[in-house]
């Protein structure tokens, strides 16, 4: 007896040590080992690394050149090494050393035997005046692309989270259906026991036992089908979590399908939140910034292209010198400037139109969802009342049958009506949850995605470590 109690206590402690898997636990499985998660945010990581590529346009460059020429009637030697530092406004600074002896093949440069030191500056005049250059535009565009990818990741993760949540609640719904089928089978087995005794005592004919046995078999089949439906949905959910059923069952238990009726926002509140939070609106704002950045750079095309170059030399034997040069070019028709300016203007109109379209669609979707939620809540109130009544009728019919004033067929009808009402009520609770998630998606509510918000603010070094880890064990 003591052993039995100890075993029971151990079993009880094991059961109690399991956590109840709530919807919020889904976020624990939003990590780089989960391929569904990485597919949702991978573009952001790639875009972040692209920034480094465009930063490379401002790297200090080391250039070296050496020629040793020995032709039949001419010979010469040329050595040059210099550092070039480009800046965001297009200006370039150079510093180096040059030694040119004999006859040069591609220029008329000649230095003393000791060579000469070089310093120079290249100034693209209008780029410097307006403090903008192509490399600067490319880098800023890359940063805007990263911000846009972040918004895309938010939307992808919100979609993934709600999709997983929908499967989660479908699993709880199927579990509730399975529980109703189990309860019906249990009730039928109790009826079987009652009828079996009545047949033995001669109060009922043998046919009553055959009828109830047929019902038991039918309800066992129903329970098997409900169990299969539950397992199918559970398998899909575990696929999203990227863990095995054995691991899940050892850590978690499932709660009952929630039956609360949530309060909802007003239409005005919901639309305001959507405008503030929806990643698509933020993506459009970032696209607008890119267009205005391109317009700012394209404005240079209306001016001549003037490059001012100043180079100073200090020959280690013959002292200092300098060279000044100006490069000038100007397309007279300016078709590139005009065409790009008009294209960018129309792109702004297109983005504004896209924003208005999404805004209109979102408002309509939110309005429809809120209406559906209100109707569903009213339907649930009716179903609750209906379930209360049919359960009473079933209990009355059971009493009548046991008193011999009813028939098994009528009792079966009452029990099936109760079952269908319960299942319809559970389906309504499930539908209400799905509508709530549809509303969350339209609101762009990503505040629950705390784990992701932390991840998206990681330093470059952390992102590099993540990529190194993924290279060693890439997602399957």
Coordinates of C-alpha atoms in Angstrom, one line a residue:
X1 CA 0.0 0.0 0.0
X2 CA 2.9 2.3 0.9
X3 CA 4.5 1.6 -2.5
X4 CA 1.3 2.4 -4.3
X5 CA 1.0 5.8 -2.5
X6 CA 4.7 6.6 -3.2
X7 CA 4.2 5.8 -6.9
X8 CA 1.0 7.9 -7.0
X9 CA 2.9 10.8 -5.3
X10 CA 5.7 10.6 -7.8
X11 CA 3.3 10.5 -10.7
X12 CA 1.4 13.5 -9.3
X13 CA 4.7 15.5 -8.9
X14 CA 5.6 14.7 -12.5
X15 CA 2.3 15.9 -13.7
X16 CA 2.4 19.0 -11.6
X17 CA 6.0 19.8 -12.8
X18 CA 4.7 20.3 -16.4
X19 CA 3.9 23.8 -17.6
X20 CA 0.6 24.7 -19.2
X21 CA 1.3 25.8 -22.8
X22 CA -0.3 29.1 -23.3
X23 CA -0.4 31.2 -26.5
X24 CA 2.5 33.4 -25.3
X25 CA 4.8 30.3 -25.0
X26 CA 4.9 30.3 -28.8
X27 CA 7.4 33.2 -28.7
X28 CA 9.8 31.0 -26.8
X29 CA 10.3 29.1 -30.1
X30 CA 11.1 32.2 -32.1
X31 CA 14.8 31.7 -32.4
X32 CA 17.4 31.2 -35.2
X33 CA 17.2 27.4 -34.8
X34 CA 13.6 27.5 -36.0
X35 CA 13.5 27.6 -39.8
X36 CA 10.1 29.2 -39.8
X37 CA 11.5 32.1 -37.7
X38 CA 14.7 32.5 -39.7
X39 CA 12.7 32.5 -43.0
X40 CA 10.7 35.4 -41.6
X41 CA 13.6 37.6 -40.6
X42 CA 16.5 36.4 -42.8
X43 CA 16.1 39.3 -45.3
X44 CA 16.7 41.7 -42.5
X45 CA 20.0 40.1 -41.6
X46 CA 21.1 40.1 -45.2
X47 CA 20.2 43.7 -45.7
X48 CA 22.1 44.7 -42.5
X49 CA 25.2 43.1 -44.0
X50 CA 24.7 44.9 -47.3
X51 CA 25.2 48.2 -45.4
X52 CA 28.8 47.1 -44.7
X53 CA 29.3 46.6 -48.5
X54 CA 28.3 50.2 -49.2
X55 CA 30.3 51.6 -46.3
X56 CA 33.3 50.0 -48.2
X57 CA 33.0 52.8 -50.8
X58 CA 34.6 55.1 -48.2
X59 CA 37.5 52.8 -47.3
X60 CA 41.0 54.2 -47.6
X61 CA 42.6 52.7 -50.7
X62 CA 46.3 51.8 -51.1
X63 CA 47.4 51.9 -54.8
X64 CA 50.8 50.8 -56.1
X65 CA 52.3 50.7 -59.6
X66 CA 55.7 49.7 -60.9
X67 CA 56.9 49.7 -64.5
X68 CA 60.4 48.7 -65.7
X69 CA 60.7 49.2 -69.4
X70 CA 63.7 48.3 -71.6
X71 CA 62.9 48.8 -75.3
X72 CA 65.4 48.9 -78.2
X73 CA 65.7 52.7 -78.3
X74 CA 64.1 53.7 -75.0
X75 CA 64.1 52.7 -71.4
X76 CA 62.4 53.9 -68.2
X77 CA 61.3 53.0 -64.7
X78 CA 58.2 54.1 -62.9
X79 CA 57.2 53.6 -59.3
X80 CA 54.2 55.0 -57.5
X81 CA 52.4 54.3 -54.3
X82 CA 49.6 56.4 -52.8
X83 CA 46.7 56.4 -50.3
X84 CA 43.3 57.6 -51.4
X85 CA 40.6 58.6 -48.9
X86 CA 37.1 59.2 -50.4
X87 CA 34.4 61.2 -48.3
X88 CA 30.7 61.1 -48.4
X89 CA 30.4 64.4 -50.3
X90 CA 32.5 63.1 -53.1
X91 CA 35.8 64.8 -52.2
X92 CA 38.9 62.6 -52.4
X93 CA 42.2 63.2 -50.7
X94 CA 45.5 61.5 -51.9
X95 CA 48.9 61.2 -50.4
X96 CA 51.8 59.3 -51.9
X97 CA 55.3 58.9 -53.4
X98 CA 56.4 58.8 -57.1
X99 CA 59.7 58.1 -58.8
X100 CA 59.9 58.3 -62.6
X101 CA 63.2 57.8 -64.5
X102 CA 63.9 57.6 -68.2
X103 CA 61.3 57.9 -70.9
X104 CA 57.7 57.1 -69.6
X105 CA 55.4 55.1 -71.8
X106 CA 52.0 56.7 -71.0
X107 CA 52.9 60.2 -69.6
X108 CA 55.7 62.8 -69.7
X109 CA 56.4 62.7 -65.9
X110 CA 60.0 62.7 -64.8
X111 CA 61.4 63.1 -61.3
X112 CA 64.8 63.4 -59.7
X113 CA 66.5 60.3 -58.6
X114 CA 65.1 60.7 -55.1
X115 CA 61.5 60.9 -56.4
X116 CA 58.8 63.2 -55.1
X117 CA 56.0 63.3 -52.5
X118 CA 52.4 63.8 -53.7
X119 CA 49.4 65.4 -52.1
X120 CA 46.1 66.0 -53.9
X121 CA 42.5 66.8 -53.6
X122 CA 39.6 66.2 -56.0
X123 CA 36.5 68.2 -55.5
X124 CA 33.3 67.5 -57.5
X125 CA 32.1 71.0 -57.2
X126 CA 28.3 70.7 -57.1
X127 CA 28.4 67.5 -55.1
X128 CA 30.5 69.2 -52.5
X129 CA 28.3 72.3 -52.4
X130 CA 25.1 70.2 -51.9
X131 CA 27.0 67.7 -49.7
X132 CA 25.8 64.7 -51.6
X133 CA 27.4 62.0 -53.8
X134 CA 26.4 58.7 -55.4
X135 CA 28.2 56.6 -52.8
X136 CA 26.5 58.6 -50.1
X137 CA 23.1 58.0 -51.7
X138 CA 23.9 54.3 -52.1
X139 CA 24.8 54.0 -48.4
X140 CA 21.7 55.9 -47.2
X141 CA 19.5 53.9 -49.5
X142 CA 21.0 50.7 -48.0
X143 CA 20.2 51.9 -44.5
X144 CA 16.7 52.7 -45.5
X145 CA 16.4 49.2 -47.1
X146 CA 17.5 47.7 -43.8
X147 CA 14.8 49.7 -42.0
X148 CA 12.3 48.5 -44.6
X149 CA 13.5 44.9 -44.1
X150 CA 12.9 45.3 -40.4
X151 CA 9.3 46.3 -41.1
X152 CA 9.0 43.3 -43.4
X153 CA 10.3 41.1 -40.6
X154 CA 7.8 42.5 -38.2
X155 CA 5.0 41.8 -40.6
X156 CA 6.3 38.3 -41.4
X157 CA 6.7 37.5 -37.7
X158 CA 3.3 38.8 -36.8
X159 CA 1.8 36.7 -39.6
X160 CA 3.8 33.6 -38.4
X161 CA 2.8 34.2 -34.8
X162 CA -0.9 34.5 -35.6
X163 CA -0.7 31.5 -38.0
X164 CA 0.9 29.4 -35.2
X165 CA -1.7 30.8 -32.7
X166 CA -4.5 29.8 -35.1
X167 CA -3.2 26.3 -35.2
X168 CA -2.7 26.3 -31.4
X169 CA -6.4 27.3 -30.8
X170 CA -7.5 24.8 -33.5
X171 CA -5.6 22.1 -31.5
X172 CA -7.4 23.2 -28.3
X173 CA -10.7 23.2 -30.2
X174 CA -10.1 19.6 -31.5
X175 CA -9.1 18.6 -27.9
X176 CA -12.5 20.0 -26.7
X177 CA -14.3 18.1 -29.4
X178 CA -12.4 14.9 -28.4
X179 CA -13.5 15.5 -24.7
X180 CA -17.1 15.8 -25.7
X181 CA -16.9 12.6 -27.6
X182 CA -15.3 10.9 -24.6
X183 CA -18.1 12.2 -22.4
X184 CA -20.7 10.9 -24.8
X185 CA -19.1 7.5 -25.0
X186 CA -18.9 7.4 -21.1
X187 CA -22.6 8.3 -20.9
X188 CA -23.5 5.6 -23.5
X189 CA -21.5 3.0 -21.6
X190 CA -23.4 3.9 -18.4
X191 CA -26.6 3.4 -20.4
X192 CA -25.3 0.1 -21.5
X193 CA -24.7 -1.0 -17.9
X194 CA -28.2 0.1 -17.0
X195 CA -29.8 -1.7 -19.9
X196 CA -27.7 -4.8 -19.4
X197 CA -29.1 -5.1 -15.8
X198 CA -32.6 -4.5 -17.0
X199 CA -32.4 -7.2 -19.7
X200 CA -31.0 -9.6 -17.0
X201 CA -34.0 -8.9 -14.8
X202 CA -36.4 -9.2 -17.7
X203 CA -37.6 -5.6 -17.6
X204 CA -36.3 -5.0 -21.2
X205 CA -36.1 -7.1 -24.2
X206 CA -32.8 -8.4 -25.7
X207 CA -33.2 -6.0 -28.6
X208 CA -32.5 -3.1 -26.3
X209 CA -29.1 -4.5 -25.5
X210 CA -28.3 -4.9 -29.2
X211 CA -29.4 -1.2 -29.9
X212 CA -27.2 0.2 -27.1
X213 CA -24.2 -1.9 -28.1
X214 CA -24.6 -0.5 -31.6
X215 CA -24.5 3.0 -30.1
X216 CA -21.4 2.2 -28.1
X217 CA -19.6 1.1 -31.3
X218 CA -20.7 4.2 -33.2
X219 CA -19.5 6.4 -30.4
X220 CA -16.2 4.7 -30.1
X221 CA -15.7 5.3 -33.9
X222 CA -16.6 9.0 -33.3
X223 CA -14.0 9.2 -30.5
X224 CA -11.4 7.6 -32.8
X225 CA -12.1 10.1 -35.5
X226 CA -12.0 13.0 -33.1
X227 CA -8.7 11.7 -31.7
X228 CA -7.2 11.5 -35.2
X229 CA -8.3 15.1 -36.0
X230 CA -6.7 16.3 -32.7
X231 CA -3.4 14.5 -33.5
X232 CA -3.3 15.8 -37.1
X233 CA -3.5 19.4 -35.9
X234 CA -1.1 18.8 -33.0
X235 CA 1.5 17.4 -35.5
X236 CA 1.2 20.6 -37.6
X237 CA 1.6 22.8 -34.4
X238 CA 4.7 20.8 -33.3
X239 CA 6.1 21.3 -36.8
X240 CA 5.9 25.1 -36.3
X241 CA 7.6 24.8 -32.9
X242 CA 10.3 22.6 -34.4
X243 CA 10.2 20.1 -31.5
X244 CA 9.1 16.5 -31.2
X245 CA 5.9 15.3 -29.6
X246 CA 7.9 13.5 -26.9
X247 CA 9.7 16.6 -25.9
X248 CA 6.4 18.7 -25.9
X249 CA 4.5 16.1 -23.9
X250 CA 7.3 15.9 -21.3
X251 CA 7.3 19.7 -20.7
X252 CA 3.7 20.8 -21.3
X253 CA 0.1 20.2 -20.8
X254 CA -2.7 21.8 -22.8
X255 CA -5.3 24.0 -21.3
X256 CA -9.0 24.1 -22.1
X257 CA -10.2 26.1 -25.0
X258 CA -10.8 29.7 -23.6
X259 CA -14.4 30.6 -23.2
X260 CA -14.1 34.2 -22.3
X261 CA -15.8 36.9 -24.4
X262 CA -13.1 39.6 -24.9
X263 CA -14.0 43.3 -25.0
X264 CA -13.1 45.0 -28.3
X265 CA -12.0 48.4 -29.4
X266 CA -14.2 50.9 -31.0
X267 CA -13.9 51.3 -34.8
X268 CA -12.1 54.7 -34.4
X269 CA -9.6 53.4 -31.9
X270 CA -8.8 50.3 -34.0
X271 CA -8.3 52.3 -37.2
X272 CA -6.0 54.7 -35.3
X273 CA -3.9 51.9 -33.9
X274 CA -3.6 50.3 -37.4
X275 CA -2.4 53.5 -39.0
X276 CA 0.2 53.9 -36.2
X277 CA 1.4 50.3 -36.2
X278 CA 0.9 48.6 -39.5
X279 CA 4.4 47.8 -41.0
X280 CA 3.1 48.5 -44.5
X281 CA 2.6 52.2 -43.7
X282 CA 6.1 52.4 -42.3
X283 CA 7.4 50.7 -45.4
X284 CA 5.8 53.3 -47.6
X285 CA 7.2 56.1 -45.5
X286 CA 10.7 54.6 -45.9
X287 CA 10.1 54.2 -49.7
X288 CA 9.2 57.9 -49.7
X289 CA 12.4 58.7 -48.0
X290 CA 14.3 56.8 -50.7
X291 CA 12.5 58.6 -53.5
X292 CA 13.3 62.0 -51.9
X293 CA 16.9 61.0 -51.5
X294 CA 17.1 60.1 -55.1
X295 CA 15.4 63.4 -56.0
X296 CA 18.0 65.3 -54.0
X297 CA 20.8 63.5 -55.9
X298 CA 19.1 63.8 -59.2
X299 CA 19.0 67.6 -58.7
X300 CA 22.8 67.6 -59.4
X301 CA 22.1 66.6 -63.0
X302 CA 20.7 70.0 -63.7
X303 CA 24.1 71.5 -63.1
X304 CA 27.3 70.9 -65.1
X305 CA 29.6 68.2 -63.9
X306 CA 32.6 70.1 -62.7
X307 CA 35.6 68.3 -61.1
X308 CA 38.3 70.5 -59.5
X309 CA 41.7 68.8 -59.0
X310 CA 44.6 70.2 -57.2
X311 CA 47.8 68.2 -56.9
X312 CA 50.9 69.4 -55.0
X313 CA 54.3 67.8 -55.4
X314 CA 57.5 68.1 -53.4
X315 CA 60.5 66.7 -55.3
X316 CA 63.1 65.6 -52.8
X317 CA 65.8 67.3 -54.9
X318 CA 64.0 70.0 -57.0
X319 CA 61.5 71.2 -54.3
X320 CA 57.8 71.9 -54.7
X321 CA 55.4 72.1 -57.6
X322 CA 51.7 71.8 -58.3
X323 CA 49.1 71.0 -60.9
X324 CA 45.6 72.4 -61.3
X325 CA 42.9 70.8 -63.5
X326 CA 39.2 71.3 -64.1
X327 CA 37.0 68.7 -65.8
X328 CA 33.8 70.1 -67.2
X329 CA 30.8 68.3 -68.9
X330 CA 27.2 69.3 -69.4
X331 CA 24.5 67.5 -71.4
X332 CA 22.7 70.3 -73.2
X333 CA 19.3 68.5 -73.6
X334 CA 19.3 67.3 -69.9
X335 CA 17.1 64.4 -70.9
X336 CA 18.4 62.2 -68.1
X337 CA 17.6 64.8 -65.5
X338 CA 14.1 65.5 -66.8
X339 CA 13.2 61.8 -67.3
X340 CA 14.4 60.8 -63.8
X341 CA 12.7 63.8 -62.2
X342 CA 9.4 63.0 -63.8
X343 CA 9.7 59.3 -62.9
X344 CA 10.4 60.1 -59.3
X345 CA 7.5 62.5 -59.1
X346 CA 5.2 59.8 -60.4
X347 CA 6.7 57.3 -58.0
X348 CA 5.7 59.6 -55.1
X349 CA 2.2 59.7 -56.5
X350 CA 2.1 55.9 -56.8
X351 CA 3.4 55.5 -53.2
X352 CA 0.8 57.9 -51.9
X353 CA -1.9 56.0 -53.8
X354 CA -0.7 52.7 -52.4
X355 CA -0.9 54.2 -48.9
X356 CA -4.5 55.4 -49.5
X357 CA -5.5 52.0 -50.9
X358 CA -4.0 50.1 -47.9
X359 CA -5.7 52.5 -45.6
X360 CA -9.1 52.1 -47.2
X361 CA -8.8 48.3 -47.3
X362 CA -7.6 48.2 -43.7
X363 CA -10.5 50.3 -42.4
X364 CA -13.0 48.1 -44.2
X365 CA -11.4 44.9 -42.9
X366 CA -11.4 46.2 -39.4
X367 CA -15.0 47.3 -39.6
X368 CA -16.1 43.9 -40.9
X369 CA -14.1 42.0 -38.3
X370 CA -15.5 44.1 -35.4
X371 CA -19.0 43.5 -36.8
X372 CA -18.3 39.7 -37.0
X373 CA -17.0 39.7 -33.4
X374 CA -20.1 41.4 -32.1
X375 CA -22.4 39.0 -34.0
X376 CA -20.4 36.0 -32.8
X377 CA -20.6 37.1 -29.2
X378 CA -24.4 37.4 -29.5
X379 CA -24.5 33.9 -31.1
X380 CA -22.4 32.5 -28.2
X381 CA -24.9 34.0 -25.6
X382 CA -27.7 32.2 -27.4
X383 CA -25.8 28.9 -27.6
X384 CA -25.0 29.0 -23.9
X385 CA -28.7 29.3 -23.2
X386 CA -29.5 26.6 -25.7
X387 CA -26.9 24.2 -24.1
X388 CA -28.4 24.8 -20.7
X389 CA -31.9 23.8 -22.0
X390 CA -30.8 20.8 -24.0
X391 CA -28.8 19.4 -21.1
X392 CA -31.8 19.7 -18.9
X393 CA -33.9 17.9 -21.5
X394 CA -31.3 15.2 -21.8
X395 CA -31.3 14.6 -18.1
X396 CA -35.1 14.5 -18.0
X397 CA -35.2 12.1 -21.0
X398 CA -32.6 9.8 -19.1
X399 CA -34.8 9.8 -16.0
X400 CA -37.9 9.0 -18.2
X401 CA -36.0 6.1 -19.9
X402 CA -34.9 4.6 -16.6
X403 CA -38.5 4.8 -15.4
X404 CA -39.6 3.0 -18.5
X405 CA -41.7 5.9 -20.0
X406 CA -39.3 6.7 -22.9
X407 CA -37.5 4.9 -25.7
X408 CA -33.7 4.6 -26.4
X409 CA -34.2 6.3 -29.7
X410 CA -35.5 9.4 -28.0
X411 CA -32.7 9.4 -25.5
X412 CA -30.1 9.1 -28.3
X413 CA -31.6 12.1 -30.1
X414 CA -31.4 14.1 -26.9
X415 CA -27.8 13.1 -26.3
X416 CA -26.8 13.9 -29.9
X417 CA -28.5 17.2 -29.7
X418 CA -26.6 18.1 -26.6
X419 CA -23.3 17.0 -28.2
X420 CA -23.9 19.0 -31.3
X421 CA -24.8 22.1 -29.3
X422 CA -21.6 21.7 -27.2
X423 CA -19.5 21.3 -30.3
X424 CA -21.2 24.2 -32.0
X425 CA -20.5 26.4 -28.9
X426 CA -16.8 25.3 -28.9
X427 CA -16.6 26.1 -32.6
X428 CA -18.0 29.6 -31.9
X429 CA -15.3 30.1 -29.2
X430 CA -12.7 29.0 -31.6
X431 CA -14.1 31.3 -34.4
X432 CA -14.0 34.2 -31.9
X433 CA -10.3 33.6 -31.3
X434 CA -9.6 33.5 -35.0
X435 CA -11.4 36.7 -35.5
X436 CA -9.4 38.3 -32.7
X437 CA -6.2 37.3 -34.4
X438 CA -7.5 38.6 -37.7
X439 CA -8.0 41.9 -35.9
X440 CA -4.5 41.8 -34.4
X441 CA -3.1 41.3 -37.9
X442 CA -5.0 44.3 -39.3
X443 CA -3.9 46.4 -36.3
X444 CA -0.3 45.4 -36.9
X445 CA 0.1 44.7 -33.2
X446 CA 3.7 43.5 -32.8
X447 CA 4.1 44.5 -29.1
X448 CA 3.8 40.9 -28.1
X449 CA 6.9 40.0 -30.2
X450 CA 9.3 41.1 -27.4
X451 CA 11.8 38.5 -28.4
X452 CA 12.0 39.8 -31.9
X453 CA 12.3 43.4 -30.9
X454 CA 15.3 42.4 -28.8
X455 CA 16.8 40.5 -31.7
X456 CA 16.3 43.3 -34.3
X457 CA 18.3 45.7 -32.0
X458 CA 21.4 43.5 -31.7
X459 CA 24.7 45.0 -32.5
X460 CA 26.6 44.2 -35.8
X461 CA 28.9 41.9 -33.9
X462 CA 26.1 39.9 -32.5
X463 CA 24.6 39.6 -36.0
X464 CA 27.9 38.4 -37.3
X465 CA 28.1 35.8 -34.6
X466 CA 24.6 34.6 -35.5
X467 CA 25.6 34.2 -39.2
X468 CA 28.7 32.3 -38.2
X469 CA 26.6 30.0 -36.1
X470 CA 24.2 29.5 -39.0
X471 CA 27.0 28.7 -41.4
X472 CA 28.1 25.9 -39.1
X473 CA 24.6 24.5 -38.6
X474 CA 22.3 26.0 -41.2
X475 CA 18.5 25.7 -40.8
X476 CA 17.1 22.6 -42.3

